């Protein structure tokens, strides 16, 4: 009988919120984890590291907030790496 213990993750991001007086945005996100192993996850915004999440073994989710995002490119790419 085989059990799948492959670590998996998925990412959900909130709709960006703009502070209209500064034109600066905040985005929150949640990483959902399955079979998490202890380690770190790096969150990047357009290729630049913006947050590092420390993950203990067995954790099922981790939240983060990206603040101070200026009005810039029409689209952004938020990615995860471990």
Tab-separated table of N, CA and C in Angstrom:
chain	number	residue	atom	x	y	z
A	1	UNK	N	0.845	-1.180	0.000
A	1	UNK	CA	0.000	0.000	0.000
A	1	UNK	C	0.891	1.244	0.000
A	2	UNK	N	0.808	2.074	-1.024
A	2	UNK	CA	1.642	3.259	-1.151
A	2	UNK	C	0.897	4.494	-0.649
A	3	UNK	N	1.623	5.356	0.065
A	3	UNK	CA	1.078	6.620	0.534
A	3	UNK	C	1.847	7.752	-0.134
A	4	UNK	N	1.121	8.718	-0.681
A	4	UNK	CA	1.757	9.863	-1.334
A	4	UNK	C	2.179	10.863	-0.273
A	5	UNK	N	3.483	11.091	-0.135
A	5	UNK	CA	3.991	12.062	0.842
A	5	UNK	C	4.735	13.205	0.156
A	6	UNK	N	4.440	13.410	-1.126
A	6	UNK	CA	5.071	14.482	-1.881
A	6	UNK	C	4.620	15.835	-1.346
A	7	UNK	N	5.544	16.717	-0.974
A	7	UNK	CA	5.135	18.064	-0.537
A	7	UNK	C	4.470	18.825	-1.685
A	8	UNK	N	3.399	19.556	-1.348
A	8	UNK	CA	2.691	20.358	-2.337
A	8	UNK	C	2.361	21.714	-1.732
A	9	UNK	N	2.262	22.724	-2.582
A	9	UNK	CA	1.845	24.033	-2.108
A	9	UNK	C	1.022	24.725	-3.169
A	10	UNK	N	0.167	25.642	-2.703
A	10	UNK	CA	-0.600	26.486	-3.613
A	10	UNK	C	-0.659	27.886	-3.016
A	11	UNK	N	-0.907	28.864	-3.846
A	11	UNK	CA	-0.858	30.264	-3.441
A	11	UNK	C	-2.177	30.946	-3.748
A	12	UNK	N	-2.703	31.700	-2.785
A	12	UNK	CA	-3.893	32.536	-2.998
A	12	UNK	C	-3.543	33.958	-2.582
A	13	UNK	N	-3.849	34.924	-3.449
A	13	UNK	CA	-3.559	36.335	-3.172
A	13	UNK	C	-4.856	37.119	-3.072
A	14	UNK	N	-4.850	38.145	-2.206
A	14	UNK	CA	-6.001	39.028	-2.091
A	14	UNK	C	-5.990	40.050	-3.217
A	15	UNK	N	-7.118	40.701	-3.401
A	15	UNK	CA	-7.178	41.846	-4.315
A	15	UNK	C	-6.311	42.949	-3.714
A	16	UNK	N	-5.408	43.562	-4.464
A	16	UNK	CA	-4.571	44.630	-3.909
A	16	UNK	C	-5.421	45.779	-3.354
A	17	UNK	N	-4.979	46.332	-2.229
A	17	UNK	CA	-5.651	47.465	-1.604
A	17	UNK	C	-4.739	48.679	-1.754
A	18	UNK	N	-5.294	49.779	-2.268
A	18	UNK	CA	-4.501	50.975	-2.522
A	18	UNK	C	-4.789	52.040	-1.478
A	19	UNK	N	-3.724	52.605	-0.919
A	19	UNK	CA	-3.841	53.794	-0.083
A	19	UNK	C	-3.842	54.961	-1.066
A	20	UNK	N	-5.007	55.568	-1.282
A	20	UNK	CA	-5.140	56.578	-2.332
A	20	UNK	C	-4.330	57.839	-2.059
A	21	UNK	N	-3.990	58.105	-0.800
A	21	UNK	CA	-3.194	59.300	-0.516
A	21	UNK	C	-1.725	59.129	-0.894
A	22	UNK	N	-1.248	57.883	-0.950
A	22	UNK	CA	0.156	57.627	-1.286
A	22	UNK	C	0.320	56.847	-2.589
A	23	UNK	N	-0.773	56.283	-3.090
A	23	UNK	CA	-0.755	55.428	-4.277
A	23	UNK	C	0.134	54.200	-4.055
A	24	UNK	N	0.178	53.716	-2.819
A	24	UNK	CA	0.948	52.524	-2.447
A	24	UNK	C	-0.038	51.392	-2.148
A	25	UNK	N	0.305	50.196	-2.607
A	25	UNK	CA	-0.583	49.045	-2.484
A	25	UNK	C	-0.094	48.057	-1.426
A	26	UNK	N	-1.044	47.296	-0.886
A	26	UNK	CA	-0.770	46.171	0.004
A	26	UNK	C	-1.501	44.951	-0.544
A	27	UNK	N	-0.814	43.822	-0.574
A	27	UNK	CA	-1.400	42.555	-1.001
A	27	UNK	C	-1.123	41.527	0.082
A	28	UNK	N	-2.128	40.763	0.450
A	28	UNK	CA	-1.919	39.663	1.396
A	28	UNK	C	-2.066	38.343	0.652
A	29	UNK	N	-1.423	37.322	1.192
A	29	UNK	CA	-1.488	36.021	0.554
A	29	UNK	C	-1.423	34.902	1.567
A	30	UNK	N	-1.882	33.746	1.143
A	30	UNK	CA	-1.821	32.533	1.956
A	30	UNK	C	-1.258	31.406	1.102
A	31	UNK	N	-0.270	30.729	1.645
A	31	UNK	CA	0.296	29.544	1.016
A	31	UNK	C	-0.323	28.344	1.714
A	32	UNK	N	-1.002	27.491	0.958
A	32	UNK	CA	-1.555	26.251	1.502
A	32	UNK	C	-0.550	25.138	1.260
A	33	UNK	N	-0.307	24.331	2.284
A	33	UNK	CA	0.738	23.307	2.235
A	33	UNK	C	0.172	21.921	2.507
A	34	UNK	N	0.707	20.936	1.814
A	34	UNK	CA	0.388	19.531	2.061
A	34	UNK	C	1.700	18.784	2.216
A	35	UNK	N	1.820	17.990	3.260
A	35	UNK	CA	3.040	17.222	3.529
A	35	UNK	C	4.265	18.124	3.626
A	36	UNK	N	4.110	19.267	4.295
A	36	UNK	CA	5.207	20.237	4.389
A	36	UNK	C	6.392	19.667	5.163
A	37	UNK	N	7.566	19.938	4.641
A	37	UNK	CA	8.804	19.613	5.330
A	37	UNK	C	9.359	20.912	5.907
A	38	UNK	N	10.139	20.826	6.968
A	38	UNK	CA	10.719	22.022	7.582
A	38	UNK	C	11.630	22.721	6.580
A	39	UNK	N	11.521	24.045	6.526
A	39	UNK	CA	12.365	24.817	5.615
A	39	UNK	C	11.852	26.226	5.486
A	40	UNK	N	12.194	26.867	4.392
A	40	UNK	CA	11.748	28.229	4.141
A	40	UNK	C	11.140	28.319	2.747
A	41	UNK	N	10.235	29.279	2.594
A	41	UNK	CA	9.653	29.609	1.302
A	41	UNK	C	9.946	31.082	1.065
A	42	UNK	N	10.477	31.398	-0.102
A	42	UNK	CA	10.759	32.784	-0.460
A	42	UNK	C	9.663	33.262	-1.406
A	43	UNK	N	9.064	34.407	-1.072
A	43	UNK	CA	8.043	35.035	-1.909
A	43	UNK	C	8.742	36.113	-2.725
A	44	UNK	N	8.543	36.103	-4.043
A	44	UNK	CA	9.141	37.123	-4.894
A	44	UNK	C	8.056	37.928	-5.599
A	45	UNK	N	8.357	39.185	-5.865
A	45	UNK	CA	7.482	40.079	-6.618
A	45	UNK	C	8.279	40.571	-7.813
A	46	UNK	N	7.855	40.175	-9.006
A	46	UNK	CA	8.586	40.489	-10.240
A	46	UNK	C	10.059	40.100	-10.135
A	47	UNK	N	10.323	38.953	-9.516
A	47	UNK	CA	11.669	38.405	-9.432
A	47	UNK	C	12.499	38.861	-8.243
A	48	UNK	N	12.012	39.839	-7.482
A	48	UNK	CA	12.757	40.327	-6.311
A	48	UNK	C	12.200	39.709	-5.037
A	49	UNK	N	13.057	39.157	-4.163
A	49	UNK	CA	12.570	38.586	-2.904
A	49	UNK	C	11.927	39.668	-2.036
A	50	UNK	N	10.731	39.384	-1.532
A	50	UNK	CA	10.023	40.357	-0.699
A	50	UNK	C	9.606	39.792	0.662
A	51	UNK	N	9.647	38.481	0.827
A	51	UNK	CA	9.292	37.868	2.116
A	51	UNK	C	9.895	36.478	2.173
A	52	UNK	N	10.262	36.069	3.379
A	52	UNK	CA	10.731	34.702	3.626
A	52	UNK	C	9.875	34.112	4.734
A	53	UNK	N	9.267	32.969	4.462
A	53	UNK	CA	8.404	32.293	5.427
A	53	UNK	C	9.137	31.082	5.978
A	54	UNK	N	9.207	30.963	7.294
A	54	UNK	CA	9.799	29.786	7.929
A	54	UNK	C	8.695	28.768	8.144
A	55	UNK	N	8.894	27.564	7.639
A	55	UNK	CA	7.863	26.532	7.669
A	55	UNK	C	8.334	25.357	8.513
A	56	UNK	N	7.628	25.065	9.625
A	56	UNK	CA	7.938	23.841	10.360
A	56	UNK	C	7.296	22.634	9.665
A	57	UNK	N	7.857	21.470	9.861
A	57	UNK	CA	7.301	20.251	9.273
A	57	UNK	C	5.840	20.094	9.696
A	58	UNK	N	5.000	19.742	8.731
A	58	UNK	CA	3.593	19.486	9.013
A	58	UNK	C	2.698	20.714	8.975
A	59	UNK	N	3.261	21.913	8.826
A	59	UNK	CA	2.428	23.118	8.787
A	59	UNK	C	1.504	23.046	7.575
A	60	UNK	N	0.257	23.529	7.730
A	60	UNK	CA	-0.720	23.422	6.646
A	60	UNK	C	-0.948	24.731	5.898
A	61	UNK	N	-0.535	25.866	6.479
A	61	UNK	CA	-0.667	27.136	5.759
A	61	UNK	C	0.272	28.171	6.366
A	62	UNK	N	0.552	29.203	5.583
A	62	UNK	CA	1.367	30.325	6.043
A	62	UNK	C	0.849	31.575	5.347
A	63	UNK	N	0.728	32.661	6.109
A	63	UNK	CA	0.231	33.918	5.551
A	63	UNK	C	1.345	34.951	5.476
A	64	UNK	N	1.188	35.893	4.564
A	64	UNK	CA	2.167	36.965	4.431
A	64	UNK	C	1.475	38.207	3.908
A	65	UNK	N	2.156	39.336	4.032
A	65	UNK	CA	1.647	40.611	3.543
A	65	UNK	C	2.764	41.318	2.792
A	66	UNK	N	2.461	41.786	1.603
A	66	UNK	CA	3.406	42.559	0.813
A	66	UNK	C	2.951	44.010	0.889
A	67	UNK	N	3.741	44.850	1.517
A	67	UNK	CA	3.363	46.248	1.702
A	67	UNK	C	4.324	47.157	0.947
A	68	UNK	N	3.914	48.372	0.731
A	68	UNK	CA	4.789	49.340	0.078
A	68	UNK	C	4.969	49.107	-1.404
A	69	UNK	N	4.003	48.469	-2.052
A	69	UNK	CA	4.105	48.207	-3.488
A	69	UNK	C	3.656	49.464	-4.231
A	70	UNK	N	4.560	50.046	-4.995
A	70	UNK	CA	4.229	51.273	-5.713
A	70	UNK	C	3.468	50.952	-6.990
A	71	UNK	N	2.767	51.961	-7.465
A	71	UNK	CA	2.056	51.834	-8.722
A	71	UNK	C	3.106	51.692	-9.813
A	72	UNK	N	3.135	50.548	-10.465
A	72	UNK	CA	4.194	50.299	-11.434
A	72	UNK	C	3.663	49.581	-12.645
A	73	UNK	N	4.277	48.464	-12.980
A	73	UNK	CA	3.859	47.734	-14.180
A	73	UNK	C	2.376	47.368	-14.119
A	74	UNK	N	1.775	47.261	-15.289
A	74	UNK	CA	0.350	46.902	-15.360
A	74	UNK	C	0.095	45.523	-14.767
A	75	UNK	N	1.089	44.637	-14.796
A	75	UNK	CA	0.932	43.323	-14.174
A	75	UNK	C	2.172	43.012	-13.354
A	76	UNK	N	1.985	42.157	-12.363
A	76	UNK	CA	3.080	41.737	-11.487
A	76	UNK	C	3.045	40.219	-11.405
A	77	UNK	N	4.190	39.611	-11.141
A	77	UNK	CA	4.260	38.169	-10.957
A	77	UNK	C	4.746	37.893	-9.542
A	78	UNK	N	3.882	37.263	-8.745
A	78	UNK	CA	4.259	36.834	-7.400
A	78	UNK	C	4.521	35.337	-7.483
A	79	UNK	N	5.682	34.909	-7.015
A	79	UNK	CA	6.061	33.504	-7.105
A	79	UNK	C	6.621	33.015	-5.786
A	80	UNK	N	6.651	31.693	-5.634
A	80	UNK	CA	7.190	31.038	-4.436
A	80	UNK	C	8.347	30.137	-4.847
A	81	UNK	N	9.336	30.043	-3.981
A	81	UNK	CA	10.410	29.075	-4.175
A	81	UNK	C	10.842	28.568	-2.812
A	82	UNK	N	11.368	27.374	-2.790
A	82	UNK	CA	11.817	26.811	-1.518
A	82	UNK	C	13.257	26.371	-1.612
